[in-house]
């Protein structure tokens, strides 16, 4: 490894850093002003690339000039900026005051909708863009050839940083953005129409994402997977840099670019893990990131968010629960094979969703990466069976242990944070787990996963296995429900509602939350193990972001204020998915739209809607 | 009544389950300074926040310049000519003094001379020397001057001023009193929340006394000073 090689390696790290920064700066600006972490930022990036591969070739037809290339890039970015405006007007405007979890879910709904829209418009095949005229050659640097376009990108990042600095310090719009980042309510009290400010910010943020995407087209082809792969990286950059800090995002992007450029030489398989480790370390040392500031207290949503006072089951509820259990047990007797399969899956997801609800609803710990523990449980069982020939029974016992162990490990870092930072860190850990399962092909089978995760001979029949799942899921749910009603559960609720107060009366909040996180991880791991044997295989979708979102949608659907809502939500969600998914080519679009509708119309879930209808009916005679 | 700038009727408000205001009524006339006096927790700040639209009113009405502004968004109320200086000051700490003033800037009504940073620096000379300084590096008194100056940049007809003398050194308190009188001179009506009777007596024409979310006394400042019983009952001396 000579100096020239190292230099070129470092330069390519800088080029990636530039791109990453341009995208991340948009996310961090939008977060600073609106306090919303916009999942759809990755979709804007993807749309920027798709726009560019459409617009730029068309312009280059007219004349192959470098200028037209960049005009095309800017047009693409501006179109995406307008889409950002549309998103603000139609969606964000309605959710500024709702809890973070709902905001994240709603913007993820947009991600799903855009994915299907992109597939519909541009088709499933990746589209390779044109290269930039005038920048197609290589440049000789210390005996190594280095693409001129990459050199251009290296300059683009600092140029955007400079332009943003001027905008932020030399224009009224920029000064207002900076003021609103600290205290948007006060900005309103001074006569500034926040709505305009927010719309403008969304334009800028989406423009930057679109610009980042459009500038990528000579390097990577536009594909429908770009959104989720970039969004995790961008989350990491903004979190390390400090949410809301543009300069911080630049520093973090450079740091990560270099880490990846050199990490790939040392540990080619686990560069992603290195990046996430960096993030975990930064967050533990500086919980608000390198240049971030603590969340301003003013303007935070204070809706009751979670289970308030758990009541025990009254008689009708006891009957309902007994009926539900009876129904779950009766399916193999009366139902056909398909019904048994669906019932088995509903039970699995009920346990997984309930374990997440235990964290979110009862503990206020909004995990956005709960699929990690589910998936790790599945992989633990699956790998034992396939790679080591371990029989089902012990392998199934290992699943909750693996889920709990990783939950303990990750939770150690997670419980040090709160709010949106906590959600982002859980997501980051889940992506580490995903990356390892995805990249470590020799062991995990990579993208394809592994087949042959079958139950022991006595349990191979769907019917018998259904009873195993029923036993595991019901036992898990009953156990966690017990914990919710026990003093430990009340302590978690106290910590959720006011960590400082709980600390003051001598509760060790972190230890309690870590224990809660570990329990939830264990239950999710068990669900994952049960799921692996029911499918006979494992694959990385089991711990991918969409799986985490499915779990969140389940608890949202059930209502996060009711204890058993998650179980109902899991059943309803899975049933809906099973019925509608085969019927439509636009399942994701439908799911995304439903999540958004749920957030806008029934923020308290089906359970909550039911409860409020009942309350209204009960209040009616009093009013008459 | 054209000389009434602000009229509050039967205003009720609170935080979550806690009811704080119970039917507060008061008026502010053109060009006058009125003091809203009361102990800690009496509901002074809550009254001002509710008038400004920062807290939703649960009952009652607020009229500004003849218009019913009940339930309006704060930015619309500000644009109609009401300025608000919060008790916690809420300076934008990442911004410089000049930038803080820029955030507050709004055009003056036609025919009226607009406030400029220069005019404000004449009232608050300390600020003039620190235009480029970040607000986070300012003393409490300097921040208090800045928050008033920032509100005046919006060229309001009336200002809600929440405890401008709180926690400040006597010299600065005097400067605040001068500033309030200067606003009055410019024809701006001021509704001032205060615990400090001396400060209120120095600047206010009329006084309201609030206790547990209701107005218990209203009258001229002189009448309040003369009424020993009211002062004993509702104001800490
Ligand atoms: N954000 C809040 N949430 C809940 N209760 C509040 C809040 N702010 C004030 N209160 C309560 O409302 C009541 C009135 O408070 P307010 O701030 O209006 O009093 P004040 O007269 O301005 O007192 P001070 O002189 O201390 O500023 C108090 O009992 C207070 O505890
Ligand atoms: Mg007060």
Coordinates of C-alpha atoms in Angstrom, one line a residue, chain B:
Chain B
X1 CA -65.0 52.5 22.1
X2 CA -62.2 53.5 19.9
X3 CA -59.7 54.2 22.6
X4 CA -59.7 50.6 23.8
X5 CA -56.9 48.6 22.2
X6 CA -57.3 45.3 24.0
X7 CA -60.4 44.0 25.7
X8 CA -60.5 40.7 27.6
X9 CA -63.8 39.2 28.7
X10 CA -64.4 36.3 31.0
X11 CA -61.2 34.5 29.9
X12 CA -60.7 31.0 31.2
X13 CA -57.6 28.9 30.5
X14 CA -55.4 26.2 31.9
X15 CA -52.8 23.5 31.4
X16 CA -54.1 20.0 30.8
X17 CA -56.4 19.1 33.6
X18 CA -55.4 22.1 35.7
X19 CA -57.7 25.1 35.4
X20 CA -55.8 28.3 36.0
X21 CA -57.8 31.3 34.9
X22 CA -61.5 31.8 35.9
X23 CA -63.1 34.6 34.0
X24 CA -60.4 37.2 33.8
X25 CA -61.6 40.5 32.4
X26 CA -59.5 43.6 31.7
X27 CA -59.1 46.4 29.2
X28 CA -56.1 48.2 27.9
X29 CA -56.6 51.7 26.5
X30 CA -54.6 53.4 23.8
X31 CA -51.3 54.8 25.0
X32 CA -51.7 53.7 28.6
X33 CA -49.6 51.5 30.8
X34 CA -51.6 49.0 32.9
X35 CA -50.1 46.7 35.5
X36 CA -51.3 43.2 36.2
X37 CA -50.2 42.5 39.7
X38 CA -50.2 39.3 41.7
X39 CA -48.2 36.8 43.6
X40 CA -46.2 33.9 42.2
X41 CA -48.6 31.5 40.6
X42 CA -51.5 33.9 40.6
X43 CA -52.0 33.5 36.8
X44 CA -50.3 36.6 35.4
X45 CA -48.2 34.8 32.8
X46 CA -51.0 32.5 31.9
X47 CA -53.2 35.5 31.2
X48 CA -50.7 37.1 28.9
X49 CA -50.0 33.8 27.1
X50 CA -53.7 33.2 26.6
X51 CA -54.2 36.7 25.2
X52 CA -51.3 36.1 22.8
X53 CA -52.8 32.8 21.6
X54 CA -50.0 30.7 22.9
X55 CA -52.5 28.9 25.2
X56 CA -56.0 28.1 23.9
X57 CA -58.7 30.0 25.7
X58 CA -61.3 27.6 27.2
X59 CA -63.9 30.3 27.5
X60 CA -64.3 34.1 27.1
X61 CA -63.2 36.5 24.3
X62 CA -60.3 38.6 23.4
X63 CA -60.7 41.7 21.2
X64 CA -57.8 43.5 19.7
X65 CA -58.2 46.8 17.8
X66 CA -62.0 46.0 17.6
X67 CA -61.5 42.5 16.1
X68 CA -62.4 39.3 17.9
X69 CA -59.1 37.4 18.0
X70 CA -60.2 34.6 20.3
X71 CA -58.5 31.4 19.1
X72 CA -56.3 33.0 16.5
X73 CA -52.8 31.8 15.9
X74 CA -50.1 33.8 17.6
X75 CA -48.6 35.0 14.4
X76 CA -51.9 36.6 13.3
X77 CA -52.3 38.3 16.6
X78 CA -48.8 39.6 16.4
X79 CA -49.5 40.9 12.8
X80 CA -52.6 42.7 14.1
X81 CA -50.3 44.8 16.3
X82 CA -49.9 42.9 19.6
X83 CA -46.3 42.4 20.8
X84 CA -45.3 39.8 23.5
X85 CA -42.3 39.8 25.7
X86 CA -42.2 36.5 27.6
X87 CA -41.1 36.1 31.2
X88 CA -38.4 33.6 30.2
X89 CA -37.2 36.0 27.6
X90 CA -36.8 33.3 25.0
X91 CA -34.0 34.9 23.2
X92 CA -32.7 33.0 20.2
X93 CA -29.4 32.1 21.8
X94 CA -27.7 30.9 18.6
X95 CA -28.4 34.2 16.8
X96 CA -26.6 37.5 17.2
X97 CA -28.2 40.5 18.6
X98 CA -28.7 41.9 15.1
X99 CA -30.3 38.7 13.9
X100 CA -32.6 38.5 17.0
X101 CA -33.9 41.9 16.0
X102 CA -34.3 40.8 12.4
X103 CA -36.6 37.9 13.5
X104 CA -38.8 40.5 15.2
X105 CA -38.9 42.9 12.3
X106 CA -42.3 43.6 10.7
X107 CA -43.3 46.6 8.6
X108 CA -44.9 49.6 10.5
X109 CA -48.4 50.6 9.8
X110 CA -48.7 53.2 7.1
X111 CA -48.0 56.7 8.3
X112 CA -46.1 55.5 11.3
X113 CA -42.4 55.7 11.8
X114 CA -40.9 52.2 12.0
X115 CA -38.6 51.1 14.8
X116 CA -35.0 50.6 13.6
X117 CA -32.1 49.0 15.4
X118 CA -30.6 52.4 15.7
X119 CA -33.6 53.9 17.4
X120 CA -33.6 50.9 19.8
X121 CA -29.9 51.2 20.5
X122 CA -30.6 54.8 21.7
X123 CA -32.9 53.4 24.3
X124 CA -30.7 50.4 25.1
X125 CA -27.1 51.6 24.7
X126 CA -25.7 48.4 25.9
X127 CA -27.0 46.5 22.9
X128 CA -25.3 48.9 20.4
X129 CA -21.9 47.6 21.3
X130 CA -22.8 43.9 20.9
X131 CA -24.6 43.7 17.6
X132 CA -22.5 40.9 16.3
X133 CA -22.4 39.0 19.6
X134 CA -24.3 35.8 20.1
X135 CA -27.2 36.2 22.4
X136 CA -26.0 33.3 24.5
X137 CA -23.1 35.4 25.6
X138 CA -25.2 38.1 27.1
X139 CA -26.1 38.9 30.7
X140 CA -29.6 38.5 32.0
X141 CA -30.2 42.3 31.9
X142 CA -28.9 42.5 28.3
X143 CA -31.1 39.7 27.3
X144 CA -34.1 41.4 28.8
X145 CA -33.3 44.6 26.8
X146 CA -32.9 42.5 23.7
X147 CA -36.2 40.7 24.1
X148 CA -38.0 44.1 24.5
X149 CA -36.1 45.5 21.5
X150 CA -37.0 42.4 19.4
X151 CA -40.7 42.9 20.1
X152 CA -40.6 46.6 19.3
X153 CA -39.0 45.7 15.9
X154 CA -42.5 44.4 15.0
X155 CA -44.0 47.9 15.4
X156 CA -46.8 46.8 17.7
X157 CA -49.6 49.1 18.9
X158 CA -49.8 47.3 22.2
X159 CA -47.3 45.1 24.1
X160 CA -47.7 42.4 26.7
X161 CA -44.7 42.6 29.0
X162 CA -44.2 39.8 31.4
X163 CA -42.3 40.7 34.6
X164 CA -39.6 42.9 33.0
X165 CA -38.0 43.7 36.3
X166 CA -37.7 40.1 37.5
X167 CA -34.2 39.1 38.7
X168 CA -32.4 42.2 37.5
X169 CA -30.0 44.6 39.2
X170 CA -31.5 47.9 40.4
X171 CA -29.7 49.9 37.6
X172 CA -31.2 47.7 35.0
X173 CA -34.6 47.8 36.5
X174 CA -34.5 51.6 36.2
X175 CA -33.5 51.3 32.6
X176 CA -36.5 49.0 32.1
X177 CA -38.8 51.6 33.7
X178 CA -37.4 54.2 31.3
X179 CA -38.0 51.9 28.4
X180 CA -41.6 51.3 29.4
X181 CA -42.2 55.1 29.7
X182 CA -40.6 55.6 26.3
X183 CA -42.9 53.0 24.7
X184 CA -45.8 54.9 26.3
X185 CA -44.4 58.2 24.8
X186 CA -44.4 56.5 21.4
X187 CA -48.1 55.8 21.8
X188 CA -47.7 52.1 22.5
X189 CA -50.1 50.6 25.1
X190 CA -48.4 48.3 27.6
X191 CA -49.9 45.6 29.7
X192 CA -47.3 44.7 32.2
X193 CA -47.3 41.8 34.6
X194 CA -45.5 42.7 37.8
X195 CA -44.9 41.7 41.4
X196 CA -42.7 44.7 42.2
X197 CA -45.0 47.4 43.4
X198 CA -42.4 50.1 43.2
X199 CA -41.7 49.3 39.5
X200 CA -45.4 49.3 38.7
X201 CA -46.0 52.5 40.5
X202 CA -43.2 54.2 38.6
X203 CA -44.7 53.3 35.2
X204 CA -48.3 52.3 35.3
X205 CA -51.4 54.4 35.1
X206 CA -53.8 51.7 36.2
X207 CA -53.6 48.4 38.0
X208 CA -55.3 45.1 38.1
X209 CA -54.7 42.6 40.9
X210 CA -55.1 38.9 40.1
X211 CA -55.2 36.1 42.6
X212 CA -56.0 32.4 41.9
X213 CA -56.9 33.2 38.3
X214 CA -59.5 36.0 39.0
X215 CA -59.2 39.7 39.0
X216 CA -59.7 40.9 42.6
X217 CA -59.0 44.6 42.2
X218 CA -59.0 47.2 39.5
X219 CA -58.4 50.9 39.7
X220 CA -55.8 53.6 39.3
X221 CA -52.3 52.9 40.4
X222 CA -52.7 55.6 43.0
X223 CA -55.8 53.8 44.4
X224 CA -53.9 50.6 44.7
X225 CA -51.0 52.2 46.5
X226 CA -53.5 53.8 48.9
X227 CA -55.3 50.5 49.6
X228 CA -53.4 48.9 52.3
X229 CA -55.9 46.0 52.7
X230 CA -55.7 44.9 49.1
X231 CA -51.9 45.1 49.1
X232 CA -51.7 43.0 52.2
X233 CA -54.2 40.4 50.9
X234 CA -52.9 39.9 47.4
X235 CA -49.4 41.3 47.0
X236 CA -46.3 40.2 48.8
X237 CA -44.8 43.3 50.3

